[in-house]
Amino acid sequence: MNTQLFFQYFVAGVTYGAIYAIVAIGFNIIYNTTGIINFAQGEFVMLGAMTAVTLNNFIPLPVAIILAVIITIIIGALIEILFIRWLVSPSVLRMIIITIGLSIVIREVALHIWGDGIYALPYFTGTALKTLSVGGVFISPQILWVLGICSITVIILNLYFKYTLMGRKMRACASNRSAARLCGINAKNMVTLSFMLSAGIGAIAGCIVSPITYVQYDSGTPLAIKGFTVAIFGGLGNSMAAVVAGLILGILESFSIWLMPTAFKDVISISILLFILFVKPSGIFGNKEALNLKEF
Amino acid sequence: MNTKKKYIQLSLFLSIIIFIQLLTYFTGCEYHLTQLTMSAYYCLLIIGLCLLMGYAGQISIGHAGFFAIGGYISAFLTTYDLSQYKDKTILILFSKIGAALFRQDLYGGKVLNFHPWAAALIAIILTIIIAILIGSPVLKLKGHYLAMATLGFGIIVYRIVLGTEKFGAADGISDIPPFPLLFGIEVNGKPVMRVWNYYISWSIVFITMTFLINLINSRVGRALYAIHGAEDASRAMGVDTREYKLKTFVLSAVLASVGGIFLTHYNGGIGPSEASVIKSVKYVAIVAIGGMANLWGSLVMGLILNFLSLRGYFGTYDDAVFGAILIIIMLFAPEGLLKVKLFDFIKYVSFRSKKSV
């Protein structure tokens, strides 16, 4: 393989990796405040992209995307309020099954609204044919958008959790829920907020990636699996580690095309997931102490 | 559960099976038996999953994978033409003991295939091996990790059968020979054999059910209860939790695989949709509606819901119905539909409202 091709694959890997990282962060936010994995996370990504595509028929692209994100946030909040908020100390098994059920219902509703057609947003700038050439490596402008928006999202989230009152309240809930409640934090509202946040982040991811990968009613689940792989890979609950893990998985997957037919691309990432789960379920950046506190 | 109750339940089950057959006979809708037979093979998987989820407390969202492994391997072995290897010693040996035989394919040509019994045996052995390989690391996990790992296994199986040319990729495998039993009776989809097949399938379920009911009322069943209740405590009491969980996992995988093998022979074909995630989720949904630790509940729900689904009563909303059922059951009746205690619910609601006042 020549260097040029190597970098071409590398860029593709980084792009997908950034998306996986964003989805993983969505998982982590909800996991941190509730201790549950939202199996419907991938559906937020699909909903965001689908809504933006539909809205884009009537209004300009930036407005459509912002509206789509807001709509997805509202859906996220509704889901939490309707299905999760009022449960009294539900078991993990129950939560898993509820969120799986939700993901199926959302997917089927999407199928009946949008049909099984394949949609895509237009490129944010330029067209699919226009590429920038950096040292012989062709980069689509959309890739720059993906990378840019992903990094901005991660930075803003970091600042939000560190410096705003709301963010700190959410972190307090994550580290100790009862203590947070004793300090006067409404833990239930924080859970709703975390669902809204992760729905919004999912929708952003869906919007920016849809020009490249296209979107269909069932494109949420594979993304959710990858996102979960990344979240585990980095250590569940650790958002910054998810970014690194996301990039690693994206690049691994991109290079795996050399070894195997594309049809088996998912097999690679899921095998990585299984491997990590078997060998080091705390993730590459997780430590032993955290492992003991968590329920595997 | 005392022995008397057990026999009453089992004989009730038997009479319901006969009653349904007579009902279809006298109402003239014997064609319903086809879907009822198919439901039986799905029920085989479901009661296995019920044992794993309800009694041992280990969720599996990848059981369609085992179903597909059983179905695909027996389909592949009974249709793949071995003629080119027919001079190999091992194959001559197979032919001698009847494990491989010549048959006519669709176009009248002569092909050498594995005998369905041999194929089924190989499929079951492979299922056991895969279940042990997957189960021993997976069952160390709990909660979300277990759910995701089993889901991952299911997706891998789906991707492999979808991406492998030899397994017919998206088309699956068809033209699968019937599965011969005694006295010329065979598992196939021919209308003349419909009643026979109905009874064959439900006798398999009946035998399995008898076995499982005896199992859960034995030492093993009590150990599983203990594991479900408190794993660490049961280990402290000397229950080998790892071994019990793994054995239950393997048993349920084998039941799924057997269901897959028979359904494949009955339908004469298998497609990748049998391995899809939504199928696994459906099975989990049925076990949940049945009440998790309730074999009879799972069996009844498996029969009803599979039948309705196969007859196409849910139309294009099939998957949505199962998703909605999952949510509703888990929200309002986590003990299962047959165990909704209305009185308790009212008490709970009034207690809640009093508390909030």
PDB file of N, CA, C and O in Angstrom, chain A residues 216-270:
ATOM      1  N   GLN A 216     -31.501   5.829   6.780  1.00  0.00           N
ATOM      2  CA  GLN A 216     -32.653   4.998   6.500  1.00  0.00           C
ATOM      3  C   GLN A 216     -33.320   4.733   7.839  1.00  0.00           C
ATOM      4  O   GLN A 216     -32.711   4.957   8.877  1.00  0.00           O
ATOM      5  N   TYR A 217     -34.554   4.242   7.813  1.00  0.00           N
ATOM      6  CA  TYR A 217     -35.257   4.072   9.084  1.00  0.00           C
ATOM      7  C   TYR A 217     -34.508   3.160  10.054  1.00  0.00           C
ATOM      8  O   TYR A 217     -34.624   3.294  11.251  1.00  0.00           O
ATOM      9  N   ASP A 218     -33.733   2.216   9.523  1.00  0.00           N
ATOM     10  CA  ASP A 218     -33.069   1.272  10.429  1.00  0.00           C
ATOM     11  C   ASP A 218     -31.575   1.517  10.563  1.00  0.00           C
ATOM     12  O   ASP A 218     -30.843   0.630  10.961  1.00  0.00           O
ATOM     13  N   SER A 219     -31.129   2.727  10.230  1.00  0.00           N
ATOM     14  CA  SER A 219     -29.681   2.938  10.309  1.00  0.00           C
ATOM     15  C   SER A 219     -29.234   3.296  11.722  1.00  0.00           C
ATOM     16  O   SER A 219     -28.049   3.495  11.960  1.00  0.00           O
ATOM     17  N   GLY A 220     -30.176   3.377  12.649  1.00  0.00           N
ATOM     18  CA  GLY A 220     -29.795   3.724  14.020  1.00  0.00           C
ATOM     19  C   GLY A 220     -29.093   2.609  14.764  1.00  0.00           C
ATOM     20  O   GLY A 220     -28.097   2.838  15.439  1.00  0.00           O
ATOM     21  N   THR A 221     -29.606   1.368  14.618  1.00  0.00           N
ATOM     22  CA  THR A 221     -29.087   0.260  15.423  1.00  0.00           C
ATOM     23  C   THR A 221     -27.592  -0.001  15.207  1.00  0.00           C
ATOM     24  O   THR A 221     -26.856  -0.110  16.186  1.00  0.00           O
ATOM     25  N   PRO A 222     -27.120  -0.107  13.951  1.00  0.00           N
ATOM     26  CA  PRO A 222     -25.686  -0.350  13.794  1.00  0.00           C
ATOM     27  C   PRO A 222     -24.841   0.742  14.452  1.00  0.00           C
ATOM     28  O   PRO A 222     -23.837   0.441  15.100  1.00  0.00           O
ATOM     29  N   LEU A 223     -25.309   1.992  14.321  1.00  0.00           N
ATOM     30  CA  LEU A 223     -24.569   3.085  14.945  1.00  0.00           C
ATOM     31  C   LEU A 223     -24.571   2.942  16.464  1.00  0.00           C
ATOM     32  O   LEU A 223     -23.564   3.209  17.115  1.00  0.00           O
ATOM     33  N   ALA A 224     -25.718   2.523  17.004  1.00  0.00           N
ATOM     34  CA  ALA A 224     -25.806   2.364  18.456  1.00  0.00           C
ATOM     35  C   ALA A 224     -24.839   1.302  18.938  1.00  0.00           C
ATOM     36  O   ALA A 224     -24.175   1.466  19.959  1.00  0.00           O
ATOM     37  N   ILE A 225     -24.738   0.214  18.173  1.00  0.00           N
ATOM     38  CA  ILE A 225     -23.818  -0.864  18.568  1.00  0.00           C
ATOM     39  C   ILE A 225     -22.388  -0.351  18.558  1.00  0.00           C
ATOM     40  O   ILE A 225     -21.615  -0.582  19.484  1.00  0.00           O
ATOM     41  N   LYS A 226     -22.049   0.381  17.491  1.00  0.00           N
ATOM     42  CA  LYS A 226     -20.685   0.925  17.406  1.00  0.00           C
ATOM     43  C   LYS A 226     -20.447   1.901  18.542  1.00  0.00           C
ATOM     44  O   LYS A 226     -19.407   1.874  19.189  1.00  0.00           O
ATOM     45  N   GLY A 227     -21.446   2.747  18.778  1.00  0.00           N
ATOM     46  CA  GLY A 227     -21.304   3.725  19.848  1.00  0.00           C
ATOM     47  C   GLY A 227     -21.108   3.037  21.190  1.00  0.00           C
ATOM     48  O   GLY A 227     -20.273   3.451  21.993  1.00  0.00           O
ATOM     49  N   PHE A 228     -21.858   1.969  21.390  1.00  0.00           N
ATOM     50  CA  PHE A 228     -21.726   1.238  22.651  1.00  0.00           C
ATOM     51  C   PHE A 228     -20.338   0.609  22.751  1.00  0.00           C
ATOM     52  O   PHE A 228     -19.705   0.642  23.796  1.00  0.00           O
ATOM     53  N   THR A 229     -19.888   0.019  21.628  1.00  0.00           N
ATOM     54  CA  THR A 229     -18.542  -0.563  21.608  1.00  0.00           C
ATOM     55  C   THR A 229     -17.523   0.477  22.062  1.00  0.00           C
ATOM     56  O   THR A 229     -16.656   0.213  22.892  1.00  0.00           O
ATOM     57  N   VAL A 230     -17.667   1.687  21.489  1.00  0.00           N
ATOM     58  CA  VAL A 230     -16.718   2.743  21.814  1.00  0.00           C
ATOM     59  C   VAL A 230     -16.831   3.139  23.280  1.00  0.00           C
ATOM     60  O   VAL A 230     -15.825   3.321  23.968  1.00  0.00           O
ATOM     61  N   ALA A 231     -18.069   3.236  23.757  1.00  0.00           N
ATOM     62  CA  ALA A 231     -18.269   3.633  25.146  1.00  0.00           C
ATOM     63  C   ALA A 231     -17.621   2.622  26.090  1.00  0.00           C
ATOM     64  O   ALA A 231     -16.989   2.982  27.077  1.00  0.00           O
ATOM     65  N   ILE A 232     -17.767   1.330  25.762  1.00  0.00           N
ATOM     66  CA  ILE A 232     -17.149   0.280  26.581  1.00  0.00           C
ATOM     67  C   ILE A 232     -15.637   0.321  26.435  1.00  0.00           C
ATOM     68  O   ILE A 232     -14.884   0.210  27.403  1.00  0.00           O
ATOM     69  N   PHE A 233     -15.210   0.481  25.201  1.00  0.00           N
ATOM     70  CA  PHE A 233     -13.791   0.511  24.864  1.00  0.00           C
ATOM     71  C   PHE A 233     -13.087   1.565  25.712  1.00  0.00           C
ATOM     72  O   PHE A 233     -12.035   1.321  26.310  1.00  0.00           O
ATOM     73  N   GLY A 234     -13.686   2.745  25.792  1.00  0.00           N
ATOM     74  CA  GLY A 234     -13.058   3.813  26.551  1.00  0.00           C
ATOM     75  C   GLY A 234     -13.310   3.706  28.047  1.00  0.00           C
ATOM     76  O   GLY A 234     -12.670   4.380  28.836  1.00  0.00           O
ATOM     77  N   GLY A 235     -14.262   2.878  28.417  1.00  0.00           N
ATOM     78  CA  GLY A 235     -14.651   2.816  29.832  1.00  0.00           C
ATOM     79  C   GLY A 235     -15.978   3.533  29.974  1.00  0.00           C
ATOM     80  O   GLY A 235     -16.059   4.738  29.737  1.00  0.00           O
ATOM     81  N   LEU A 236     -16.999   2.783  30.349  1.00  0.00           N
ATOM     82  CA  LEU A 236     -18.356   3.331  30.372  1.00  0.00           C
ATOM     83  C   LEU A 236     -18.439   4.528  31.317  1.00  0.00           C
ATOM     84  O   LEU A 236     -18.000   4.463  32.448  1.00  0.00           O
ATOM     85  N   GLY A 237     -18.983   5.618  30.821  1.00  0.00           N
ATOM     86  CA  GLY A 237     -19.137   6.809  31.642  1.00  0.00           C
ATOM     87  C   GLY A 237     -18.040   7.842  31.447  1.00  0.00           C
ATOM     88  O   GLY A 237     -18.158   8.970  31.888  1.00  0.00           O
ATOM     89  N   ASN A 238     -16.994   7.453  30.763  1.00  0.00           N
ATOM     90  CA  ASN A 238     -15.864   8.354  30.569  1.00  0.00           C
ATOM     91  C   ASN A 238     -15.915   8.959  29.162  1.00  0.00           C
ATOM     92  O   ASN A 238     -15.520   8.333  28.183  1.00  0.00           O
ATOM     93  N   SER A 239     -16.413  10.199  29.055  1.00  0.00           N
ATOM     94  CA  SER A 239     -16.670  10.770  27.735  1.00  0.00           C
ATOM     95  C   SER A 239     -15.401  11.097  26.966  1.00  0.00           C
ATOM     96  O   SER A 239     -15.332  10.942  25.755  1.00  0.00           O
ATOM     97  N   MET A 240     -14.388  11.560  27.663  1.00  0.00           N
ATOM     98  CA  MET A 240     -13.164  11.930  26.950  1.00  0.00           C
ATOM     99  C   MET A 240     -12.462  10.698  26.393  1.00  0.00           C
ATOM    100  O   MET A 240     -11.945  10.706  25.286  1.00  0.00           O
ATOM    101  N   ALA A 241     -12.488   9.635  27.183  1.00  0.00           N
ATOM    102  CA  ALA A 241     -11.873   8.397  26.707  1.00  0.00           C
ATOM    103  C   ALA A 241     -12.631   7.874  25.491  1.00  0.00           C
ATOM    104  O   ALA A 241     -12.046   7.254  24.601  1.00  0.00           O
ATOM    105  N   ALA A 242     -13.961   8.164  25.449  1.00  0.00           N
ATOM    106  CA  ALA A 242     -14.762   7.700  24.323  1.00  0.00           C
ATOM    107  C   ALA A 242     -14.266   8.305  23.020  1.00  0.00           C
ATOM    108  O   ALA A 242     -14.323   7.663  21.970  1.00  0.00           O
ATOM    109  N   VAL A 243     -13.783   9.546  23.074  1.00  0.00           N
ATOM    110  CA  VAL A 243     -13.298  10.179  21.847  1.00  0.00           C
ATOM    111  C   VAL A 243     -12.108   9.400  21.294  1.00  0.00           C
ATOM    112  O   VAL A 243     -12.062   9.037  20.112  1.00  0.00           O
ATOM    113  N   VAL A 244     -11.154   9.119  22.180  1.00  0.00           N
ATOM    114  CA  VAL A 244      -9.967   8.375  21.749  1.00  0.00           C
ATOM    115  C   VAL A 244     -10.376   6.991  21.230  1.00  0.00           C
ATOM    116  O   VAL A 244      -9.965   6.561  20.144  1.00  0.00           O
ATOM    117  N   ALA A 245     -11.230   6.319  22.016  1.00  0.00           N
ATOM    118  CA  ALA A 245     -11.661   4.976  21.633  1.00  0.00           C
ATOM    119  C   ALA A 245     -12.400   5.004  20.299  1.00  0.00           C
ATOM    120  O   ALA A 245     -12.226   4.122  19.461  1.00  0.00           O
ATOM    121  N   GLY A 246     -13.216   6.057  20.104  1.00  0.00           N
ATOM    122  CA  GLY A 246     -13.959   6.189  18.851  1.00  0.00           C
ATOM    123  C   GLY A 246     -13.023   6.279  17.665  1.00  0.00           C
ATOM    124  O   GLY A 246     -13.214   5.602  16.648  1.00  0.00           O
ATOM    125  N   LEU A 247     -11.991   7.107  17.803  1.00  0.00           N
ATOM    126  CA  LEU A 247     -11.042   7.254  16.698  1.00  0.00           C
ATOM    127  C   LEU A 247     -10.335   5.937  16.429  1.00  0.00           C
ATOM    128  O   LEU A 247     -10.165   5.533  15.271  1.00  0.00           O
ATOM    129  N   ILE A 248      -9.960   5.236  17.502  1.00  0.00           N
ATOM    130  CA  ILE A 248      -9.270   3.951  17.316  1.00  0.00           C
ATOM    131  C   ILE A 248     -10.176   2.975  16.552  1.00  0.00           C
ATOM    132  O   ILE A 248      -9.771   2.367  15.563  1.00  0.00           O
ATOM    133  N   LEU A 249     -11.433   2.869  16.992  1.00  0.00           N
ATOM    134  CA  LEU A 249     -12.343   1.919  16.347  1.00  0.00           C
ATOM    135  C   LEU A 249     -12.578   2.298  14.888  1.00  0.00           C
ATOM    136  O   LEU A 249     -12.540   1.450  13.999  1.00  0.00           O
ATOM    137  N   GLY A 250     -12.791   3.613  14.650  1.00  0.00           N
ATOM    138  CA  GLY A 250     -13.018   4.074  13.278  1.00  0.00           C
ATOM    139  C   GLY A 250     -11.868   3.697  12.366  1.00  0.00           C
ATOM    140  O   GLY A 250     -12.061   3.182  11.265  1.00  0.00           O
ATOM    141  N   ILE A 251     -10.656   3.922  12.850  1.00  0.00           N
ATOM    142  CA  ILE A 251      -9.481   3.647  12.016  1.00  0.00           C
ATOM    143  C   ILE A 251      -9.318   2.143  11.810  1.00  0.00           C
ATOM    144  O   ILE A 251      -9.080   1.671  10.688  1.00  0.00           O
ATOM    145  N   LEU A 252      -9.501   1.373  12.889  1.00  0.00           N
ATOM    146  CA  LEU A 252      -9.402  -0.091  12.776  1.00  0.00           C
ATOM    147  C   LEU A 252     -10.381  -0.600  11.724  1.00  0.00           C
ATOM    148  O   LEU A 252     -10.039  -1.419  10.857  1.00  0.00           O
ATOM    149  N   GLU A 253     -11.610  -0.093  11.824  1.00  0.00           N
ATOM    150  CA  GLU A 253     -12.651  -0.564  10.926  1.00  0.00           C
ATOM    151  C   GLU A 253     -12.323  -0.209   9.484  1.00  0.00           C
ATOM    152  O   GLU A 253     -12.491  -1.004   8.570  1.00  0.00           O
ATOM    153  N   SER A 254     -11.820   1.015   9.322  1.00  0.00           N
ATOM    154  CA  SER A 254     -11.496   1.488   7.980  1.00  0.00           C
ATOM    155  C   SER A 254     -10.407   0.621   7.342  1.00  0.00           C
ATOM    156  O   SER A 254     -10.464   0.294   6.159  1.00  0.00           O
ATOM    157  N   PHE A 255      -9.422   0.241   8.135  1.00  0.00           N
ATOM    158  CA  PHE A 255      -8.353  -0.594   7.579  1.00  0.00           C
ATOM    159  C   PHE A 255      -8.756  -2.051   7.441  1.00  0.00           C
ATOM    160  O   PHE A 255      -8.137  -2.801   6.703  1.00  0.00           O
ATOM    161  N   SER A 256      -9.809  -2.448   8.167  1.00  0.00           N
ATOM    162  CA  SER A 256     -10.222  -3.848   8.102  1.00  0.00           C
ATOM    163  C   SER A 256     -10.747  -4.213   6.718  1.00  0.00           C
ATOM    164  O   SER A 256     -10.800  -5.380   6.365  1.00  0.00           O
ATOM    165  N   ILE A 257     -11.113  -3.194   5.943  1.00  0.00           N
ATOM    166  CA  ILE A 257     -11.654  -3.472   4.611  1.00  0.00           C
ATOM    167  C   ILE A 257     -10.618  -4.178   3.743  1.00  0.00           C
ATOM    168  O   ILE A 257     -10.942  -4.913   2.827  1.00  0.00           O
ATOM    169  N   TRP A 258      -9.336  -3.963   4.078  1.00  0.00           N
ATOM    170  CA  TRP A 258      -8.296  -4.676   3.343  1.00  0.00           C
ATOM    171  C   TRP A 258      -8.354  -6.174   3.545  1.00  0.00           C
ATOM    172  O   TRP A 258      -8.069  -6.957   2.659  1.00  0.00           O
ATOM    173  N   LEU A 259      -8.649  -6.541   4.773  1.00  0.00           N
ATOM    174  CA  LEU A 259      -8.551  -7.948   5.125  1.00  0.00           C
ATOM    175  C   LEU A 259      -9.805  -8.723   4.777  1.00  0.00           C
ATOM    176  O   LEU A 259      -9.759  -9.896   4.480  1.00  0.00           O
ATOM    177  N   MET A 260     -10.956  -8.038   4.831  1.00  0.00           N
ATOM    178  CA  MET A 260     -12.222  -8.757   4.718  1.00  0.00           C
ATOM    179  C   MET A 260     -13.140  -8.022   3.767  1.00  0.00           C
ATOM    180  O   MET A 260     -12.983  -6.835   3.541  1.00  0.00           O
ATOM    181  N   PRO A 261     -14.126  -8.740   3.232  1.00  0.00           N
ATOM    182  CA  PRO A 261     -15.116  -8.040   2.405  1.00  0.00           C
ATOM    183  C   PRO A 261     -15.908  -7.033   3.251  1.00  0.00           C
ATOM    184  O   PRO A 261     -16.027  -7.197   4.469  1.00  0.00           O
ATOM    185  N   THR A 262     -16.421  -6.006   2.584  1.00  0.00           N
ATOM    186  CA  THR A 262     -17.140  -4.946   3.311  1.00  0.00           C
ATOM    187  C   THR A 262     -18.323  -5.495   4.089  1.00  0.00           C
ATOM    188  O   THR A 262     -18.708  -4.927   5.107  1.00  0.00           O
ATOM    189  N   ALA A 263     -18.906  -6.597   3.592  1.00  0.00           N
ATOM    190  CA  ALA A 263     -20.078  -7.161   4.257  1.00  0.00           C
ATOM    191  C   ALA A 263     -19.769  -7.528   5.701  1.00  0.00           C
ATOM    192  O   ALA A 263     -20.658  -7.577   6.547  1.00  0.00           O
ATOM    193  N   PHE A 264     -18.489  -7.786   5.986  1.00  0.00           N
ATOM    194  CA  PHE A 264     -18.117  -8.218   7.330  1.00  0.00           C
ATOM    195  C   PHE A 264     -17.585  -7.079   8.195  1.00  0.00           C
ATOM    196  O   PHE A 264     -17.000  -7.303   9.237  1.00  0.00           O
ATOM    197  N   LYS A 265     -17.785  -5.831   7.716  1.00  0.00           N
ATOM    198  CA  LYS A 265     -17.248  -4.680   8.443  1.00  0.00           C
ATOM    199  C   LYS A 265     -17.801  -4.622   9.874  1.00  0.00           C
ATOM    200  O   LYS A 265     -17.055  -4.392  10.820  1.00  0.00           O
ATOM    201  N   ASP A 266     -19.104  -4.865   9.988  1.00  0.00           N
ATOM    202  CA  ASP A 266     -19.722  -4.822  11.316  1.00  0.00           C
ATOM    203  C   ASP A 266     -19.187  -5.928  12.203  1.00  0.00           C
ATOM    204  O   ASP A 266     -19.084  -5.764  13.411  1.00  0.00           O
ATOM    205  N   VAL A 267     -18.868  -7.070  11.577  1.00  0.00           N
ATOM    206  CA  VAL A 267     -18.380  -8.204  12.361  1.00  0.00           C
ATOM    207  C   VAL A 267     -17.108  -7.805  13.104  1.00  0.00           C
ATOM    208  O   VAL A 267     -16.916  -8.170  14.265  1.00  0.00           O
ATOM    209  N   ILE A 268     -16.255  -7.026  12.435  1.00  0.00           N
ATOM    210  CA  ILE A 268     -15.009  -6.587  13.058  1.00  0.00           C
ATOM    211  C   ILE A 268     -15.288  -5.796  14.330  1.00  0.00           C
ATOM    212  O   ILE A 268     -14.802  -6.141  15.408  1.00  0.00           O
ATOM    213  N   SER A 269     -16.142  -4.773  14.197  1.00  0.00           N
ATOM    214  CA  SER A 269     -16.325  -3.909  15.363  1.00  0.00           C
ATOM    215  C   SER A 269     -17.036  -4.661  16.484  1.00  0.00           C
ATOM    216  O   SER A 269     -16.730  -4.445  17.657  1.00  0.00           O
ATOM    217  N   ILE A 270     -17.967  -5.561  16.120  1.00  0.00           N
ATOM    218  CA  ILE A 270     -18.655  -6.290  17.188  1.00  0.00           C
ATOM    219  C   ILE A 270     -17.717  -7.297  17.837  1.00  0.00           C
ATOM    220  O   ILE A 270     -17.770  -7.520  19.045  1.00  0.00           O
TER     221      ILE A 270
END
